Coordinates of C-alpha atoms in Angstrom, one line a residue:
Chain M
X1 CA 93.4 38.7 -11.6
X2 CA 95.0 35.5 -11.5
X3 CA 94.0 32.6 -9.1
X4 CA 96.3 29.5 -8.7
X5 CA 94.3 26.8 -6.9
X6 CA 95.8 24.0 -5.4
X7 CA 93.4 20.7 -4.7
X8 CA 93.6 18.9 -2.7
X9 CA 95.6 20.7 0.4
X10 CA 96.8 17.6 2.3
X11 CA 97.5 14.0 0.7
X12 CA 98.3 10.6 2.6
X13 CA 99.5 8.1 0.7
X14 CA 101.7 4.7 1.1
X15 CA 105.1 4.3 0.2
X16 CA 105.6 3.1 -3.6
X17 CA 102.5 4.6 -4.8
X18 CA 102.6 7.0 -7.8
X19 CA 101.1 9.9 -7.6
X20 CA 99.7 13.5 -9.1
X21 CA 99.8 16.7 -7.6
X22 CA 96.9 19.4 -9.5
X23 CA 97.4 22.7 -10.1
X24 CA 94.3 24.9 -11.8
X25 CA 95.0 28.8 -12.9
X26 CA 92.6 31.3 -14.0
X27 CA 94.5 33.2 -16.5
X28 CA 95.6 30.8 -19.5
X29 CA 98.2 34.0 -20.2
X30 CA 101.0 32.7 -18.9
X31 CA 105.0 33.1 -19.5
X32 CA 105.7 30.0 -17.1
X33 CA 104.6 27.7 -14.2
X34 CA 107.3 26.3 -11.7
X35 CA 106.7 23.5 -9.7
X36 CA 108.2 23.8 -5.4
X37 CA 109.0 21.9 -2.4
X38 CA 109.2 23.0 0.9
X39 CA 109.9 21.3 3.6
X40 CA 108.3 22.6 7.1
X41 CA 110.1 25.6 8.3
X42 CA 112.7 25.9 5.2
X43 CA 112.4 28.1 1.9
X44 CA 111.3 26.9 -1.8
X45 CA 113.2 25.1 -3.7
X46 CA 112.6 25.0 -7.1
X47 CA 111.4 21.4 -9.2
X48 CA 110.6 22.1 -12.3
X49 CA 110.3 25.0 -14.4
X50 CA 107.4 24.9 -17.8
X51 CA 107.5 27.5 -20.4
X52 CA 104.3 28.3 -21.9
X53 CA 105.7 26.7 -25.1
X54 CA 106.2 23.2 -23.4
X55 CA 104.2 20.6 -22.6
X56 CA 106.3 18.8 -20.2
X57 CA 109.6 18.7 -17.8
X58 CA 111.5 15.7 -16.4
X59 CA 113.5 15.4 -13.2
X60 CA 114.5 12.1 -12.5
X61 CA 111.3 10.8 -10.8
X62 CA 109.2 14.0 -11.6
X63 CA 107.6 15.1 -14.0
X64 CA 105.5 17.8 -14.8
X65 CA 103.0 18.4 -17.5
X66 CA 101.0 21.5 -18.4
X67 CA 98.0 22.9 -20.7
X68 CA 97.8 26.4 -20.8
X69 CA 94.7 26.4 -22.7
X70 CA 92.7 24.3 -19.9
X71 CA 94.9 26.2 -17.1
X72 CA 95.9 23.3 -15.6
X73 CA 99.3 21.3 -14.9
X74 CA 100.0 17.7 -12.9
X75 CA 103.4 16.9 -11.0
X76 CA 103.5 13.2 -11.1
X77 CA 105.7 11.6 -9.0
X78 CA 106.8 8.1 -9.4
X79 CA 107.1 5.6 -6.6
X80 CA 107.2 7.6 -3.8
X81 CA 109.5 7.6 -1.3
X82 CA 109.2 8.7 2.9
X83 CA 111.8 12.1 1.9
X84 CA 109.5 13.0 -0.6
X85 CA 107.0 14.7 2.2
X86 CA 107.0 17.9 2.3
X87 CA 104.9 20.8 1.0
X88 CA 104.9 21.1 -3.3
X89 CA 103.8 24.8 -4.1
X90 CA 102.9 25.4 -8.3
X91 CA 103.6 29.0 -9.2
X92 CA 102.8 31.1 -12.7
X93 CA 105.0 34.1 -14.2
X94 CA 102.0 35.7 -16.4
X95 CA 103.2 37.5 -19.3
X96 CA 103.2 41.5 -19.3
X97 CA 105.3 44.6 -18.0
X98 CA 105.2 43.5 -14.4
X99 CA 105.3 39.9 -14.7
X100 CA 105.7 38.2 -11.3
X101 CA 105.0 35.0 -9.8
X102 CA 101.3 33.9 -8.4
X103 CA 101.4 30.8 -6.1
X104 CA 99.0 28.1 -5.1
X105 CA 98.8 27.6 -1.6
X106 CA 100.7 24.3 -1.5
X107 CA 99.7 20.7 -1.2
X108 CA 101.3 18.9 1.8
X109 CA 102.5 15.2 1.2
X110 CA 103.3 12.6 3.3
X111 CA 104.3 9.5 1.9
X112 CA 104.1 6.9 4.7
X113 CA 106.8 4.3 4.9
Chain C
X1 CA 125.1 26.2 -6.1
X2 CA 123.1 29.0 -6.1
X3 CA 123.0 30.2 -2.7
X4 CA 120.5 32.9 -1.0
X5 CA 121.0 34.1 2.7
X6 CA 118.9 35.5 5.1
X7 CA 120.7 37.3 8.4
X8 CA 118.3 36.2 10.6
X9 CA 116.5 32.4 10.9
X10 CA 114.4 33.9 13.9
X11 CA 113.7 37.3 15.1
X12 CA 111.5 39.2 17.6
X13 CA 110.9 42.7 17.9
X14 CA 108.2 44.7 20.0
X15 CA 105.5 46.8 18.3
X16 CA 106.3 50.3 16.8
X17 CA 110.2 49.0 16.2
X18 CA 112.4 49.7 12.9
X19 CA 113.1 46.1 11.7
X20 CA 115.6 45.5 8.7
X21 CA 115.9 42.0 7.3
X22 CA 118.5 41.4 5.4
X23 CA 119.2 38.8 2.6
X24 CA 122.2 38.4 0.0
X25 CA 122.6 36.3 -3.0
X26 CA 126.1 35.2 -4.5
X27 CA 124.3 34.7 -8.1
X28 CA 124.6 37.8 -9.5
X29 CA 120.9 37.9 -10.2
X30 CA 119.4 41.1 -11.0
X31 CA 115.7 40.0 -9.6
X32 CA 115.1 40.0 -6.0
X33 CA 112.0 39.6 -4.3
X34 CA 110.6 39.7 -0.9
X35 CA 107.4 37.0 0.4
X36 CA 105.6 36.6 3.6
X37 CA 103.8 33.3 4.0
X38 CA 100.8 32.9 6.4
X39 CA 99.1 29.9 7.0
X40 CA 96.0 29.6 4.7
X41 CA 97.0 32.5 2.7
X42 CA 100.3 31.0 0.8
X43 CA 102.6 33.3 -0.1
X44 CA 102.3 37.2 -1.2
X45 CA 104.5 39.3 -2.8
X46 CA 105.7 42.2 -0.6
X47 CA 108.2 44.0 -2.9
X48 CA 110.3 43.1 -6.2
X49 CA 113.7 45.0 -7.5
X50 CA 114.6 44.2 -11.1
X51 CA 118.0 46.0 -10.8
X52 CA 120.1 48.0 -8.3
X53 CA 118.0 51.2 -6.9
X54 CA 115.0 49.5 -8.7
X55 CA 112.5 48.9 -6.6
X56 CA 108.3 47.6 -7.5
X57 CA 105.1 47.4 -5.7
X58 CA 103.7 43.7 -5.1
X59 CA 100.6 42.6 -4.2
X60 CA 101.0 43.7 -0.3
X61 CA 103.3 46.5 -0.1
X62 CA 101.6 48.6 2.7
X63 CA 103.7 49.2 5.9
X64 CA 106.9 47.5 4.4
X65 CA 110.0 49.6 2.5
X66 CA 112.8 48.2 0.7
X67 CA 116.6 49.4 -0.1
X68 CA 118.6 47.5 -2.8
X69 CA 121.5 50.0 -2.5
X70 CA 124.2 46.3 -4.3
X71 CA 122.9 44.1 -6.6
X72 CA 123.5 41.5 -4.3
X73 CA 121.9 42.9 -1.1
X74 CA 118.5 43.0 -1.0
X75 CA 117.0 44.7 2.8
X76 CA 113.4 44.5 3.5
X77 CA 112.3 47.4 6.3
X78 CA 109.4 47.2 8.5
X79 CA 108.6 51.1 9.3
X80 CA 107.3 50.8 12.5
X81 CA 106.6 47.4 13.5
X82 CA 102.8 45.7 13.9
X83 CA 101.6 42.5 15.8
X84 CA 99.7 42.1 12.2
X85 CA 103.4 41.4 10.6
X86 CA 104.1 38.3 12.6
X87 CA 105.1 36.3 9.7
X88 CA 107.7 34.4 7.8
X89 CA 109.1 35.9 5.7
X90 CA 111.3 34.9 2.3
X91 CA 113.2 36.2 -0.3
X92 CA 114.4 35.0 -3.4
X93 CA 116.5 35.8 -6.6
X94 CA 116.6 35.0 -10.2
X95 CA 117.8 36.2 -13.6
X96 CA 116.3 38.3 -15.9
X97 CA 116.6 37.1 -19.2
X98 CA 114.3 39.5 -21.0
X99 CA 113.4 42.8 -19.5
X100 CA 110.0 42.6 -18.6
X101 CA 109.6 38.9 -18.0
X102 CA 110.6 38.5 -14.1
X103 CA 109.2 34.8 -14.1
X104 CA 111.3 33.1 -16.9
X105 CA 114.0 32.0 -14.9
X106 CA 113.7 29.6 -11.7
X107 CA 113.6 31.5 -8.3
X108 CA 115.7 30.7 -5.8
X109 CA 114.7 30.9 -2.3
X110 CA 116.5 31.9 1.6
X111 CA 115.4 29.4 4.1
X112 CA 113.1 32.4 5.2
X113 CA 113.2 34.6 8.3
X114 CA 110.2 34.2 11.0
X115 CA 109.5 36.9 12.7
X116 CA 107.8 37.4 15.8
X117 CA 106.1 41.2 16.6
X118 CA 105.2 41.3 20.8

């Protein structure tokens, strides 16, 4: 069964700083991994999406990397800013008749001013 | 912009209650999916529907139905309600792109319903 593990589940850091979210799955069978925010009380909204056969996605000042054969993947966000706190959730779409998504539980951010 | 609703932001009900929650997409996405989020469990998947009338099992399926009678509505149904499905709850929508592979396109997410059982 696949496990998404998210470490750690809170982060503090000053403003400017760049940073990197981890995100550890079980399962290197994978179709996808997505990448989340969500701020407190709102939906998902969706970062960055990885196909197995990348190794990276850009979105302005993220970027996401991932190794499917180590089951890992980093969201590294470049000088931080106060809006980007908020809750960043990783997700994988495993590959087979019923593919669905498996989340991590979420590392909350704030990035104090 | 894709946009996904969700009727209610906030809802309470009282124990042994029919609750529907509803939630439309204007995508024309044939995935739909149904969460609830709990504090230190992340999020579990309730229900999927790959396609009008289609309708899977997730990970937590017991004491929950769903009816996907359009291709854009998507209604979640609590049976009879519990104190135990005091939740938020979220649903979301993407494409399929190949049949089988319900993960290959980005999900898009409500703002989530929470729900309050007395």
């Amino acid at each position: 069964k696949q496990e998404v593990t998210q470490i750690p589940a809170a982060l503090s850091v000053p403003e400017g700083e760049n940073l990197v979210l981890n995100c550890s799955f079980t399962d290197s069978a994978i179709y996808n991994l997505q990448w989340f925010r969500q701020d407190p009380g709102k939906g998902l909204t969706s970062l960055l999406l990885i196909q197995s056969s990348q190794r990276e996605q850009t979105s302005g000042r993220l970027n996401a990397s991932l190794d499917k054969s180590s089951g890992r993947s980093t969201l590294y966000i470049a000088a931080s800013q106060p809006g980007d706190s908020a809750t960043y959730l990783c997700a994988v779409s495993c590959t087979g008749a019923n593919s669905k998504l498996t989340f991590g539980k979420g590392i909350t951010l704030s990035v104090r001013p | 912009d894709v946009k996904v609703t969700q009727s209610s932001r906030y809802l309470v009900k009282r124990t042994g209650e029919k609750v529907f929650l509803e939630c439309v997409q204007d995508m024309d996405h044939e995935n739909m999916f149904w969460y609830r989020q709990d504090p230190g469990l992340g999020l579990r998947l309730i229900y999927f529907s790959y396609d009008v009338k289609m309708k899977e099992k997730g990970d937590i399926p017991e004491g929950y139905s769903v009816s996907r009678e359009k291709k854009e509505r998507f209604s979640l149904i609590l049976e009879s309600a519990s104190t135990n499905q005091t939740s938020m709850y979220l649903c979301a929508s993407s494409f399929r792109v190949e049949w089988g592979h319900y993960g290959n396109q980005p999900q898009h997410f409500g703002d989530g319903t929470r729900l309050s059982i007395l």
